[in-house]
Structures are given as structure tokens and as C-alpha cells.
Amino acid sequence: MTSMLPPRKILVLGGDGFCGWPTSLHLSSLGYDVIIIDNLSRRQIDHELETSSLTPIQPIDVRLKAWEEVSGRRIPHYLLNVAEDYSGLLEIIRQEEPDVIIHFAEQRSAPYSMKSPRLKCYTVNNNINATHNVLCAIVESGLDIHLIHLGTMGVYGYGTAKMQIPEGYLEVEVTTETGEKVHQDILYPTNPDSVYHMTKSLDQLLFLYYNKNDKLRITDLHQGIVWGTHTRETLLDERLVNRFDYDGDYGTVLNRFLIQAAVGHPLTVHGTGGQTRAFIHIQDTVRCIQLAVEHPPEAGDRVLIMNQMTETHRVKDLAELVSRLTGSEILYVANPRQEPAENEFHVNNNLFLSKGLLPTTLNEGVMLEISEIAKKYAGFADISKIPATSTWTRRQEPGVLAIPEEMV
Ligand code: USQ
């Protein structure tokens, strides 16, 4: 049990994004005073890639005004680049004195991070500086702030020694020179598959250090692939709608399959589809963050790492499920990524289950509901943005070699 007062004020860094926005609304609806810091870089990247969210997301001021009308609760927004403006960030922390900071302010697409040398550098500079600036500013503020970070399952890599992936730490036994057996918990060895996933692996070391040196209270959430788009709060008003990405860089696999099915595009399975990944519904994401806020580590505790996922699936099985429900064709394309063709993946998520998470399962009923959402907005889809063209090495071919003729 913690002796601290319950948190009241929460700063959400990256509160305009796919996970940050519904989390901000959810925490605000629970009565927390939520404040967003966001430089709107995700919207900027849409312009750069000449794509946009399938759902018509509103400008941030419109979103926030709509939330105030619907809930009677105000969420202030600071336009600030966390990675570049250290003193601005520190000033806001000093002024607002938050109890919790939730850090979503990172570039989160693996394909985008592999698109060019410039974007590799951008992803590393942005993500690592943002994380370090937050940690350093918390220390300099002198405030006892609980930092919650959105990490990724991808820090573990996707191949395991046939064991269940533990929640962050691995118990190892070493033999000393005298033959004594010593047990120790170490960070689970990182094995990232993209520059983006590498930045989240490096983040872990920053957390370990600041936790050790400055006794910061930190929770790192290793999240799987998010699917779905709406949460209870984003459904309250059309202007609150969450973003839905389906393009080759930012669209994640299941949401891509759903929109591909809705527009009659074949489902693009990379390689054999034997890749097994962890998944979580966006509604469960916001609930997990709530649970992380409500169950902070105590002062002096090591970094609390929780696996934020609810089930694992093979890409091929997801394609077959969507195909069964919609009659869509499956297209096996050359894999643009460098990743194991097949892998087993068993994950331990006991910490969230023990704190009360009731997973939304990926059953066919929910799939149908989502495919109806995809159908509702299908008319906005730009088919030319579906192919995944970002390759991991110069040798590789883009994932979709051609758009089917009838689609052009
Ligand atoms: N894939 C396909 N067809 C597609 C798109 C993807 O077969 O049309 C495959 C990919 O090759 C990969 C798997 O599906 O094997 C997952 O790809 P993804 O784009 O859905 O997810 P990923 O790149 O791993 O990244 C996403 C989020 C990231 C988060 C991560 C969680 O963008 O922010 O950290 O999921 S995890 O995968 O558990 O590391």
C-alpha cells in the first residue's frame, strides 16, 4: 500500500495522438485534472506523407472545446516540443506541479523510422531526447512525480527461448569464481527489430539510471499492437473521434486488414504471415493507463515494468479471420521488413490482470463491429497509400509489388 495522497493532476505528453488522446479523455472523465503537451508532430507527419487519418479528426482546439461541452471538464493544451524545449518543459512542470506525467511523446512507427537516414536520425533524436528531457526535468523540479511511459513489446524481440516473456526482468543464475550460485534479476535482454523499437530499448536504460540515481518512481508499459479506434469517451461526440491509420507506414496490421477488407483491397500479409505478435484493444489501453496511475511504485522501488497486451496471434491467422468474416482475398507479399519469418510468442501479463484488467477479446463479434467502423469511413481511404514501401535494408523489395488493376 502506498502512503502517498492519490494523484490529482496529470500531464499527458503526446496527448493528441492515437493512444494519448483517448487516454486524456478517459482520465479527465474520471475526475483527474488533465493537461496536454503536444507539438502536433503526428499531424505534421500526415502532411509530409500526404496521408491522413481515415476518421476525420478535428483540430486540437475543436477537440478540446467539444470535450468541455460534453463533459464540463477543461483540458488545457501547451504547444511544445518535449524533445527540443527542455526549459519550456521544466517551466510547465514547475508551474503545474503534476502528480503524474504520462509520456507518449515519441515517434511510434517502425516503418517510418526505417524510411530514410533522415528519419532514422529524427526518430532517435526525438525519442531519446524527449525521454531524457522528461527525466531530467522531473529531477530538476524537485517534485515527487510518478512517470508512466508507453514502451513496446518490441523491446524483447519476437523470438523467445520457448519461455513466457516475463514483465521486464529476467531472473538469471551466475556462477562466481568460487563456484557459488548467485541469483539476480536483470532487464530482459533487448532485441529490437527496427530503429523505432531500438529507441524504446534505449529508453529502458534511461529509466534504469534515473530510478537508481535519483530514486524516480517510474512505470514502463510494454504495449503490444493496438487495434480498434473508439473508446467510450471518443464515442460521445463525432468531434472527439480518435485517429485511424491504415497507410503503409502508420497503419498497424489488424486495423490495416479491416480497412483493406472494407475497401475491397486484398489483405497484405508480409512474408509467410508466421509472425506472432501481442495485441490489445484501444479501450484496454486507456484502462491499463488508469490502472498504472492508480498503482504507482513506491519510492525506492525499481522501475515497474508491465506487459500491456491481452492476447497473441499470428499475422496469417488474423488475415484468415478477417477473410472469413468479409470474403476478402489474402495477398502474400514480399516482406519489406527484416524480421523472423515465424516465431512463437508467449507473454506474461499477470500484473495488469491482477490489478483488475478485464480484456476485450478479439472475438468475431468485436471484429465485425470494427469492420463496420472501417466501412463507415471507407470512402475516405486513399488506396494508393495502402502499400508498405518502407524497406529495412537497401536490398529489399517493397511489400506490395503492385496495386491490383481493378483498384486503380
Ligand atoms: N504486417 C503485415 N501486413 C501489413 C502490416 C504489417 O503482415 O500490412 C506485419 C509486419 O510485418 C509485422 C506485424 O504485421 O510482422 C506487425 O506490424 P505492425 O505494423 O502492426 O506493428 P509494429 O510495426 O510492430 O508496430 C506497432 C506500433 C508500435 C508498437 C508496436 C507494438 O506501431 O508503436 O510499439 O506495434 S509491438 O509490435 O508489440 O512491438
GROMACS .gro file of C-alpha atoms and ligand atoms in nm:
model
  447
    1MET     CA    1   0.000   0.000   0.000
    2THR     CA    2   0.121   0.348  -0.079
    3SER     CA    3   0.114   0.620   0.184
    4MET     CA    4   0.102   0.897  -0.074
    5LEU     CA    5  -0.206   1.105  -0.150
    6PRO     CA    6  -0.398   0.988  -0.456
    7PRO     CA    7  -0.288   1.167  -0.775
    8ARG     CA    8  -0.498   1.459  -0.893
    9LYS     CA    9  -0.313   1.637  -1.172
   10ILE     CA   10  -0.179   1.454  -1.478
   11LEU     CA   11   0.039   1.590  -1.755
   12VAL     CA   12  -0.002   1.392  -2.078
   13LEU     CA   13   0.289   1.435  -2.320
   14GLY     CA   14   0.174   1.347  -2.671
   15GLY     CA   15  -0.192   1.382  -2.572
   16ASP     CA   16  -0.310   1.447  -2.930
   17GLY     CA   17  -0.203   1.107  -3.066
   18PHE     CA   18  -0.374   0.772  -3.119
   19CYS     CA   19  -0.317   0.648  -2.761
   20GLY     CA   20  -0.265   0.987  -2.591
   21TRP     CA   21  -0.596   1.140  -2.696
   22PRO     CA   22  -0.833   0.868  -2.571
   23THR     CA   23  -0.620   0.833  -2.255
   24SER     CA   24  -0.652   1.206  -2.184
   25LEU     CA   25  -1.030   1.190  -2.223
   26HIS     CA   26  -1.060   0.879  -2.010
   27LEU     CA   27  -0.856   1.022  -1.722
   28SER     CA   28  -1.041   1.354  -1.746
   29SER     CA   29  -1.374   1.168  -1.729
   30LEU     CA   30  -1.254   1.001  -1.408
   31GLY     CA   31  -1.205   1.342  -1.247
   32TYR     CA   32  -0.829   1.389  -1.288
   33ASP     CA   33  -0.707   1.737  -1.393
   34VAL     CA   34  -0.551   1.653  -1.729
   35ILE     CA   35  -0.314   1.884  -1.915
   36ILE     CA   36  -0.183   1.801  -2.262
   37ILE     CA   37   0.158   1.891  -2.400
   38ASP     CA   38   0.182   1.816  -2.772
   39ASN     CA   39   0.371   1.974  -3.063
   40LEU     CA   40   0.121   1.822  -3.313
   41SER     CA   41   0.407   1.643  -3.492
   42ARG     CA   42   0.187   1.345  -3.582
   43ARG     CA   43  -0.042   1.576  -3.782
   44GLN     CA   44   0.268   1.726  -3.945
   45ILE     CA   45   0.388   1.379  -4.050
   46ASP     CA   46   0.049   1.321  -4.216
   47HIS     CA   47   0.117   1.626  -4.435
   48GLU     CA   48   0.468   1.506  -4.509
   49LEU     CA   49   0.344   1.159  -4.612
   50GLU     CA   50   0.044   1.312  -4.793
   51THR     CA   51  -0.191   1.090  -4.599
   52SER     CA   52  -0.441   1.139  -4.321
   53SER     CA   53  -0.637   0.957  -4.056
   54LEU     CA   54  -0.927   0.763  -4.203
   55THR     CA   55  -1.152   0.914  -3.938
   56PRO     CA   56  -1.199   1.291  -3.968
   57ILE     CA   57  -1.003   1.405  -3.662
   58GLN     CA   58  -1.064   1.765  -3.565
   59PRO     CA   59  -0.803   2.033  -3.490
   60ILE     CA   60  -0.693   2.009  -3.129
   61ASP     CA   61  -0.876   2.326  -3.020
   62VAL     CA   62  -1.202   2.192  -3.164
   63ARG     CA   63  -1.149   1.856  -2.993
   64LEU     CA   64  -1.082   2.019  -2.657
   65LYS     CA   65  -1.379   2.255  -2.687
   66ALA     CA   66  -1.604   1.960  -2.776
   67TRP     CA   67  -1.480   1.774  -2.468
   68GLU     CA   68  -1.558   2.074  -2.248
   69GLU     CA   69  -1.911   2.091  -2.393
   70VAL     CA   70  -1.970   1.718  -2.350
   71SER     CA   71  -1.811   1.664  -2.008
   72GLY     CA   72  -1.795   2.008  -1.848
   73ARG     CA   73  -1.423   1.944  -1.796
   74ARG     CA   74  -1.144   2.154  -1.941
   75ILE     CA   75  -0.816   2.009  -2.071
   76PRO     CA   76  -0.556   2.283  -2.129
   77HIS     CA   77  -0.306   2.229  -2.413
   78TYR     CA   78   0.052   2.354  -2.436
   79LEU     CA   79   0.209   2.353  -2.784
   80LEU     CA   80   0.564   2.245  -2.704
   81ASN     CA   81   0.831   2.012  -2.843
   82VAL     CA   82   0.937   1.799  -2.546
   83ALA     CA   83   1.249   1.676  -2.727
   84GLU     CA   84   1.374   2.026  -2.811
   85ASP     CA   85   1.245   2.266  -2.550
   86TYR     CA   86   1.386   2.150  -2.217
   87SER     CA   87   1.342   2.481  -2.036
   88GLY     CA   88   0.984   2.518  -2.162
   89LEU     CA   89   0.905   2.171  -2.034
   90LEU     CA   90   1.064   2.241  -1.696
   91GLU     CA   91   0.871   2.565  -1.664
   92ILE     CA   92   0.539   2.388  -1.727
   93ILE     CA   93   0.626   2.117  -1.474
   94ARG     CA   94   0.718   2.379  -1.214
   95GLN     CA   95   0.404   2.580  -1.283
   96GLU     CA   96   0.156   2.292  -1.298
   97GLU     CA   97   0.312   2.065  -1.033
   98PRO     CA   98   0.163   1.742  -1.174
   99ASP     CA   99   0.141   1.427  -0.963
  100VAL     CA  100   0.181   1.207  -1.271
  101ILE     CA  101   0.340   1.255  -1.614
  102ILE     CA  102   0.238   1.013  -1.890
  103HIS     CA  103   0.491   1.010  -2.171
  104PHE     CA  104   0.355   0.924  -2.517
  105ALA     CA  105   0.562   1.191  -2.695
  106GLU     CA  106   0.762   0.964  -2.925
  107GLN     CA  107   0.764   0.880  -3.297
  108ARG     CA  108   0.590   0.542  -3.289
  109SER     CA  109   0.604   0.390  -3.636
  110ALA     CA  110   0.865   0.123  -3.715
  111PRO     CA  111   0.832   0.159  -4.097
  112TYR     CA  112   0.857   0.540  -4.074
  113SER     CA  113   1.172   0.506  -3.864
  114MET     CA  114   1.329   0.289  -4.139
  115LYS     CA  115   1.228   0.502  -4.439
  116SER     CA  116   1.548   0.705  -4.476
  117PRO     CA  117   1.866   0.804  -4.290
  118ARG     CA  118   1.699   1.136  -4.208
  119LEU     CA  119   1.402   0.963  -4.044
  120LYS     CA  120   1.625   0.721  -3.854
  121CYS     CA  121   1.806   1.024  -3.709
  122TYR     CA  122   1.479   1.206  -3.643
  123THR     CA  123   1.334   0.907  -3.459
  124VAL     CA  124   1.644   0.862  -3.243
  125ASN     CA  125   1.687   1.235  -3.170
  126ASN     CA  126   1.320   1.289  -3.098
  127ASN     CA  127   1.253   0.982  -2.886
  128ILE     CA  128   1.572   0.970  -2.683
  129ASN     CA  129   1.585   1.345  -2.618
  130ALA     CA  130   1.217   1.356  -2.525
  131THR     CA  131   1.260   1.077  -2.271
  132HIS     CA  132   1.579   1.220  -2.127
  133ASN     CA  133   1.437   1.572  -2.107
  134VAL     CA  134   1.137   1.447  -1.910
  135LEU     CA  135   1.352   1.253  -1.664
  136CYS     CA  136   1.599   1.536  -1.619
  137ALA     CA  137   1.321   1.794  -1.575
  138ILE     CA  138   1.146   1.583  -1.311
  139VAL     CA  139   1.470   1.567  -1.113
  140GLU     CA  140   1.537   1.941  -1.154
  141SER     CA  141   1.182   2.029  -1.048
  142GLY     CA  142   1.238   1.851  -0.717
  143LEU     CA  143   0.879   1.725  -0.731
  144ASP     CA  144   0.779   1.367  -0.648
  145ILE     CA  145   0.622   1.285  -0.985
  146HIS     CA  146   0.526   0.935  -1.098
  147LEU     CA  147   0.639   0.893  -1.460
  148ILE     CA  148   0.443   0.649  -1.676
  149HIS     CA  149   0.596   0.569  -2.014
  150LEU     CA  150   0.441   0.396  -2.311
  151GLY     CA  151   0.701   0.142  -2.419
  152THR     CA  152   0.662  -0.154  -2.651
  153MET     CA  153   0.660  -0.534  -2.652
  154GLY     CA  154   0.912  -0.499  -2.937
  155VAL     CA  155   1.197  -0.431  -2.692
  156TYR     CA  156   1.200  -0.803  -2.613
  157GLY     CA  157   1.232  -0.907  -2.976
  158TYR     CA  158   0.993  -1.169  -3.103
  159GLY     CA  159   1.188  -1.487  -3.055
  160THR     CA  160   1.196  -1.637  -2.708
  161ALA     CA  161   1.378  -1.934  -2.568
  162LYS     CA  162   1.040  -2.111  -2.561
  163MET     CA  163   0.967  -1.939  -2.229
  164GLN     CA  164   0.692  -1.696  -2.138
  165ILE     CA  165   0.820  -1.339  -2.169
  166PRO     CA  166   0.834  -1.202  -1.814
  167GLU     CA  167   0.734  -0.848  -1.718
  168GLY     CA  168   1.060  -0.666  -1.786
  169TYR     CA  169   1.305  -0.861  -1.573
  170LEU     CA  170   1.474  -1.195  -1.616
  171GLU     CA  171   1.599  -1.397  -1.323
  172VAL     CA  172   1.946  -1.527  -1.402
  173GLU     CA  173   2.183  -1.752  -1.215
  174VAL     CA  174   2.556  -1.683  -1.238
  175THR     CA  175   2.839  -1.892  -1.101
  176THR     CA  176   3.113  -1.699  -0.919
  177GLU     CA  177   3.483  -1.793  -0.925
  178THR     CA  178   3.435  -1.985  -0.601
  179GLY     CA  179   3.156  -2.190  -0.754
  180GLU     CA  180   2.882  -2.012  -0.561
  181LYS     CA  181   2.548  -1.978  -0.749
  182VAL     CA  182   2.413  -1.623  -0.735
  183HIS     CA  183   2.063  -1.523  -0.847
  184GLN     CA  184   1.997  -1.182  -0.992
  185ASP     CA  185   1.716  -1.000  -1.175
  186ILE     CA  186   1.838  -0.823  -1.488
  187LEU     CA  187   1.650  -0.624  -1.751
  188TYR     CA  188   1.525  -0.876  -2.007
  189PRO     CA  189   1.784  -0.860  -2.290
  190THR     CA  190   1.663  -0.621  -2.557
  191ASN     CA  191   1.648  -0.734  -2.918
  192PRO     CA  192   1.480  -0.460  -3.126
  193ASP     CA  193   1.386  -0.516  -3.492
  194SER     CA  194   1.368  -0.151  -3.606
  195VAL     CA  195   1.522   0.187  -3.523
  196TYR     CA  196   1.193   0.283  -3.358
  197HIS     CA  197   1.197  -0.027  -3.135
  198MET     CA  198   1.564   0.042  -3.063
  199THR     CA  199   1.476   0.386  -2.922
  200LYS     CA  200   1.233   0.226  -2.678
  201SER     CA  201   1.505  -0.020  -2.578
  202LEU     CA  202   1.741   0.272  -2.508
  203ASP     CA  203   1.464   0.443  -2.309
  204GLN     CA  204   1.477   0.149  -2.069
  205LEU     CA  205   1.837   0.230  -1.976
  206LEU     CA  206   1.749   0.593  -1.912
  207PHE     CA  207   1.475   0.477  -1.676
  208LEU     CA  208   1.704   0.232  -1.500
  209TYR     CA  209   1.964   0.503  -1.443
  210TYR     CA  210   1.731   0.778  -1.316
  211ASN     CA  211   1.549   0.530  -1.097
  212LYS     CA  212   1.880   0.418  -0.946
  213ASN     CA  213   2.046   0.758  -0.916
  214ASP     CA  214   1.755   0.990  -0.835
  215LYS     CA  215   1.503   0.740  -0.699
  216LEU     CA  216   1.242   0.845  -0.956
  217ARG     CA  217   0.919   0.647  -0.947
  218ILE     CA  218   0.875   0.508  -1.298
  219THR     CA  219   0.632   0.270  -1.467
  220ASP     CA  220   0.725   0.144  -1.814
  221LEU     CA  221   0.442  -0.017  -2.009
  222HIS     CA  222   0.545  -0.265  -2.275
  223GLN     CA  223   0.249  -0.243  -2.508
  224GLY     CA  224   0.153  -0.474  -2.793
  225ILE     CA  225  -0.009  -0.374  -3.122
  226VAL     CA  226  -0.322  -0.168  -3.062
  227TRP     CA  227  -0.635  -0.236  -3.263
  228GLY     CA  228  -0.975  -0.066  -3.271
  229THR     CA  229  -1.028   0.309  -3.270
  230HIS     CA  230  -1.312   0.416  -3.040
  231THR     CA  231  -1.326   0.428  -2.664
  232ARG     CA  232  -1.630   0.511  -2.452
  233GLU     CA  233  -1.526   0.877  -2.435
  234THR     CA  234  -1.433   0.928  -2.803
  235LEU     CA  235  -1.777   0.792  -2.894
  236LEU     CA  236  -1.955   1.069  -2.704
  237ASP     CA  237  -1.931   1.321  -2.988
  238GLU     CA  238  -1.826   1.297  -3.353
  239ARG     CA  239  -1.572   1.576  -3.292
  240LEU     CA  240  -1.392   1.358  -3.035
  241VAL     CA  241  -1.323   1.077  -3.282
  242ASN     CA  242  -0.983   0.909  -3.248
  243ARG     CA  243  -0.742   0.874  -3.539
  244PHE     CA  244  -0.735   0.558  -3.752
  245ASP     CA  245  -0.423   0.491  -3.956
  246TYR     CA  246  -0.428   0.248  -4.245
  247ASP     CA  247  -0.134   0.364  -4.460
  248GLY     CA  248   0.181   0.157  -4.518
  249ASP     CA  249   0.381   0.348  -4.255
  250TYR     CA  250   0.149   0.417  -3.964
  251GLY     CA  251  -0.131   0.165  -4.014
  252THR     CA  252  -0.088  -0.132  -3.781
  253VAL     CA  253  -0.161  -0.478  -3.906
  254LEU     CA  254  -0.512  -0.558  -3.782
  255ASN     CA  255  -0.655  -0.212  -3.846
  256ARG     CA  256  -0.498  -0.226  -4.193
  257PHE     CA  257  -0.665  -0.560  -4.265
  258LEU     CA  258  -1.000  -0.420  -4.152
  259ILE     CA  259  -0.989  -0.119  -4.382
  260GLN     CA  260  -0.844  -0.325  -4.665
  261ALA     CA  261  -1.145  -0.556  -4.631
  262ALA     CA  262  -1.381  -0.258  -4.624
  263VAL     CA  263  -1.246  -0.111  -4.949
  264GLY     CA  264  -1.209  -0.445  -5.128
  265HIS     CA  265  -0.827  -0.447  -5.124
  266PRO     CA  266  -0.658  -0.785  -5.070
  267LEU     CA  267  -0.522  -0.834  -4.719
  268THR     CA  268  -0.148  -0.768  -4.735
  269VAL     CA  269   0.031  -1.040  -4.537
  270HIS     CA  270   0.407  -0.982  -4.519
  271GLY     CA  271   0.606  -1.296  -4.596
  272THR     CA  272   0.454  -1.618  -4.467
  273GLY     CA  273   0.242  -1.443  -4.204
  274GLY     CA  274   0.403  -1.665  -3.942
  275GLN     CA  275   0.496  -1.360  -3.731
  276THR     CA  276   0.329  -1.384  -3.392
  277ARG     CA  277   0.258  -1.059  -3.212
  278ALA     CA  278   0.087  -0.932  -2.897
  279PHE     CA  279  -0.237  -0.732  -2.928
  280ILE     CA  280  -0.454  -0.504  -2.717
  281HIS     CA  281  -0.775  -0.310  -2.786
  282ILE     CA  282  -0.755   0.070  -2.752
  283GLN     CA  283  -1.026   0.058  -2.482
  284ASP     CA  284  -0.797  -0.170  -2.277
  285THR     CA  285  -0.502   0.065  -2.339
  286VAL     CA  286  -0.679   0.352  -2.164
  287ARG     CA  287  -0.792   0.123  -1.883
  288CYS     CA  288  -0.434  -0.004  -1.835
  289ILE     CA  289  -0.304   0.352  -1.810
  290GLN     CA  290  -0.571   0.423  -1.548
  291LEU     CA  291  -0.455   0.115  -1.354
  292ALA     CA  292  -0.093   0.231  -1.382
  293VAL     CA  293  -0.191   0.573  -1.241
  294GLU     CA  294  -0.379   0.405  -0.955
  295HIS     CA  295  -0.097   0.161  -0.870
  296PRO     CA  296   0.227   0.361  -0.863
  297PRO     CA  297   0.555   0.214  -0.748
  298GLU     CA  298   0.668   0.320  -0.400
  299ALA     CA  299   0.967   0.549  -0.351
  300GLY     CA  300   1.277   0.328  -0.373
  301ASP     CA  301   1.112   0.059  -0.587
  302ARG     CA  302   1.284  -0.046  -0.907
  303VAL     CA  303   1.124   0.057  -1.240
  304LEU     CA  304   0.786  -0.114  -1.257
  305ILE     CA  305   0.751  -0.284  -1.596
  306MET     CA  306   0.416  -0.425  -1.705
  307ASN     CA  307   0.328  -0.604  -2.027
  308GLN     CA  308   0.032  -0.415  -2.170
  309MET     CA  309  -0.123  -0.673  -2.401
  310THR     CA  310  -0.409  -0.918  -2.380
  311GLU     CA  311  -0.356  -1.188  -2.643
  312THR     CA  312  -0.113  -1.309  -2.909
  313HIS     CA  313  -0.191  -1.401  -3.270
  314ARG     CA  314  -0.012  -1.497  -3.588
  315VAL     CA  315  -0.050  -1.239  -3.867
  316LYS     CA  316  -0.167  -1.515  -4.101
  317ASP     CA  317  -0.443  -1.619  -3.859
  318LEU     CA  318  -0.567  -1.261  -3.832
  319ALA     CA  319  -0.580  -1.235  -4.211
  320GLU     CA  320  -0.772  -1.562  -4.228
  321LEU     CA  321  -1.016  -1.443  -3.962
  322VAL     CA  322  -1.083  -1.114  -4.144
  323SER     CA  323  -1.105  -1.300  -4.473
  324ARG     CA  324  -1.363  -1.543  -4.328
  325LEU     CA  325  -1.574  -1.253  -4.200
  326THR     CA  326  -1.557  -1.039  -4.511
  327GLY     CA  327  -1.476  -1.270  -4.802
  328SER     CA  328  -1.157  -1.072  -4.872
  329GLU     CA  329  -0.872  -1.222  -5.066
  330ILE     CA  330  -0.535  -1.265  -4.892
  331LEU     CA  331  -0.223  -1.146  -5.074
  332TYR     CA  332   0.113  -1.281  -4.954
  333VAL     CA  333   0.368  -1.011  -5.040
  334ALA     CA  334   0.747  -0.995  -5.008
  335ASN     CA  335   0.820  -0.886  -4.653
  336PRO     CA  336   0.960  -0.531  -4.662
  337ARG     CA  337   1.091  -0.576  -4.307
  338GLN     CA  338   1.380  -0.773  -4.169
  339GLU     CA  339   1.213  -0.986  -3.903
  340PRO     CA  340   1.191  -1.357  -3.823
  341ALA     CA  341   0.956  -1.524  -4.074
  342GLU     CA  342   0.794  -1.731  -3.798
  343ASN     CA  343   0.806  -1.705  -3.422
  344GLU     CA  344   0.644  -1.837  -3.108
  345PHE     CA  345   0.542  -1.571  -2.857
  346HIS     CA  346   0.417  -1.639  -2.504
  347VAL     CA  347   0.373  -1.336  -2.283
  348ASN     CA  348   0.307  -1.294  -1.914
  349ASN     CA  349   0.056  -1.015  -1.839
  350ASN     CA  350  -0.032  -1.111  -1.482
  351LEU     CA  351   0.038  -0.766  -1.336
  352PHE     CA  352  -0.246  -0.596  -1.522
  353LEU     CA  353  -0.482  -0.892  -1.475
  354SER     CA  354  -0.413  -0.885  -1.101
  355LYS     CA  355  -0.493  -0.513  -1.091
  356GLY     CA  356  -0.834  -0.570  -1.246
  357LEU     CA  357  -0.796  -0.558  -1.626
  358LEU     CA  358  -1.081  -0.743  -1.798
  359PRO     CA  359  -0.955  -0.792  -2.154
  360THR     CA  360  -1.163  -0.708  -2.459
  361THR     CA  361  -1.113  -1.023  -2.662
  362LEU     CA  362  -1.059  -1.025  -3.032
  363ASN     CA  363  -1.363  -1.239  -3.096
  364GLU     CA  364  -1.560  -1.228  -3.415
  365GLY     CA  365  -1.834  -1.002  -3.273
  366VAL     CA  366  -1.588  -0.725  -3.193
  367MET     CA  367  -1.419  -0.775  -3.528
  368LEU     CA  368  -1.750  -0.724  -3.701
  369GLU     CA  369  -1.816  -0.407  -3.508
  370ILE     CA  370  -1.477  -0.273  -3.609
  371SER     CA  371  -1.516  -0.369  -3.971
  372GLU     CA  372  -1.841  -0.172  -3.966
  373ILE     CA  373  -1.647   0.127  -3.836
  374ALA     CA  374  -1.397   0.076  -4.115
  375LYS     CA  375  -1.683   0.056  -4.365
  376LYS     CA  376  -1.837   0.378  -4.233
  377TYR     CA  377  -1.523   0.571  -4.324
  378ALA     CA  378  -1.406   0.355  -4.617
  379GLY     CA  379  -1.498   0.629  -4.864
  380PHE     CA  380  -1.219   0.845  -4.722
  381ALA     CA  381  -0.949   0.585  -4.787
  382ASP     CA  382  -0.677   0.662  -5.039
  383ILE     CA  383  -0.591   0.323  -5.189
  384SER     CA  384  -0.254   0.446  -5.314
  385LYS     CA  385  -0.141   0.484  -4.951
  386ILE     CA  386  -0.201   0.117  -4.864
  387PRO     CA  387   0.124  -0.041  -4.994
  388ALA     CA  388   0.404  -0.072  -4.739
  389THR     CA  389   0.701   0.076  -4.921
  390SER     CA  390   0.947   0.127  -4.636
  391THR     CA  391   1.217  -0.142  -4.652
  392TRP     CA  392   1.454  -0.232  -4.368
  393THR     CA  393   1.760  -0.270  -4.593
  394ARG     CA  394   1.854  -0.141  -4.937
  395ARG     CA  395   1.839  -0.495  -5.078
  396GLN     CA  396   1.471  -0.546  -5.010
  397GLU     CA  397   1.165  -0.500  -5.229
  398PRO     CA  398   0.863  -0.300  -5.109
  399GLY     CA  399   0.593  -0.518  -4.953
  400VAL     CA  400   0.325  -0.475  -5.217
  401LEU     CA  401   0.460  -0.503  -5.566
  402ALA     CA  402   0.156  -0.370  -5.742
  403ILE     CA  403  -0.188  -0.240  -5.663
  404PRO     CA  404  -0.448  -0.472  -5.819
  405GLU     CA  405  -0.554  -0.322  -6.152
  406GLU     CA  406  -0.924  -0.300  -6.070
  407MET     CA  407  -0.840  -0.082  -5.766
  408VAL     CA  408  -0.664   0.194  -5.959
  409USQ     N1  409   0.230  -0.675  -4.125
  409USQ     C1  410   0.174  -0.744  -4.229
  409USQ     N2  411   0.098  -0.677  -4.317
  409USQ     C2  412   0.072  -0.543  -4.307
  409USQ     C3  413   0.129  -0.472  -4.200
  409USQ     C4  414   0.207  -0.541  -4.110
  409USQ     O1  415   0.191  -0.865  -4.242
  409USQ     O2  416   0.003  -0.489  -4.394
  409USQ     C5  417   0.313  -0.746  -4.026
  409USQ     C6  418   0.451  -0.686  -4.004
  409USQ     O3  419   0.545  -0.732  -4.099
  409USQ     C7  420   0.480  -0.732  -3.862
  409USQ     C8  421   0.343  -0.734  -3.795
  409USQ     O4  422   0.248  -0.735  -3.901
  409USQ     O5  423   0.529  -0.862  -3.862
  409USQ     C9  424   0.315  -0.616  -3.705
  409USQ     O6  425   0.331  -0.494  -3.775
  409USQ     P1  426   0.258  -0.361  -3.727
  409USQ     O7  427   0.285  -0.253  -3.827
  409USQ     O8  428   0.116  -0.391  -3.694
  409USQ     O9  429   0.328  -0.331  -3.584
  409USQ     P2  430   0.473  -0.277  -3.545
  409USQ    O10  431   0.548  -0.225  -3.661
  409USQ    O11  432   0.538  -0.386  -3.466
  409USQ    O12  433   0.445  -0.155  -3.450
  409USQ    C10  434   0.322  -0.134  -3.380
  409USQ    C11  435   0.316   0.013  -3.338
  409USQ    C12  436   0.428   0.041  -3.239
  409USQ    C13  437   0.419  -0.054  -3.123
  409USQ    C14  438   0.423  -0.198  -3.172
  409USQ    C15  439   0.397  -0.298  -3.062
  409USQ    O13  440   0.326   0.099  -3.449
  409USQ    O14  441   0.420   0.175  -3.194
  409USQ    O15  442   0.527  -0.033  -3.035
  409USQ    O16  443   0.316  -0.217  -3.268
  409USQ     S1  444   0.486  -0.448  -3.086
  409USQ    O17  445   0.463  -0.495  -3.223
  409USQ    O18  446   0.435  -0.543  -2.990
  409USQ    O19  447   0.626  -0.420  -3.069
   0.00000   0.00000   0.00000
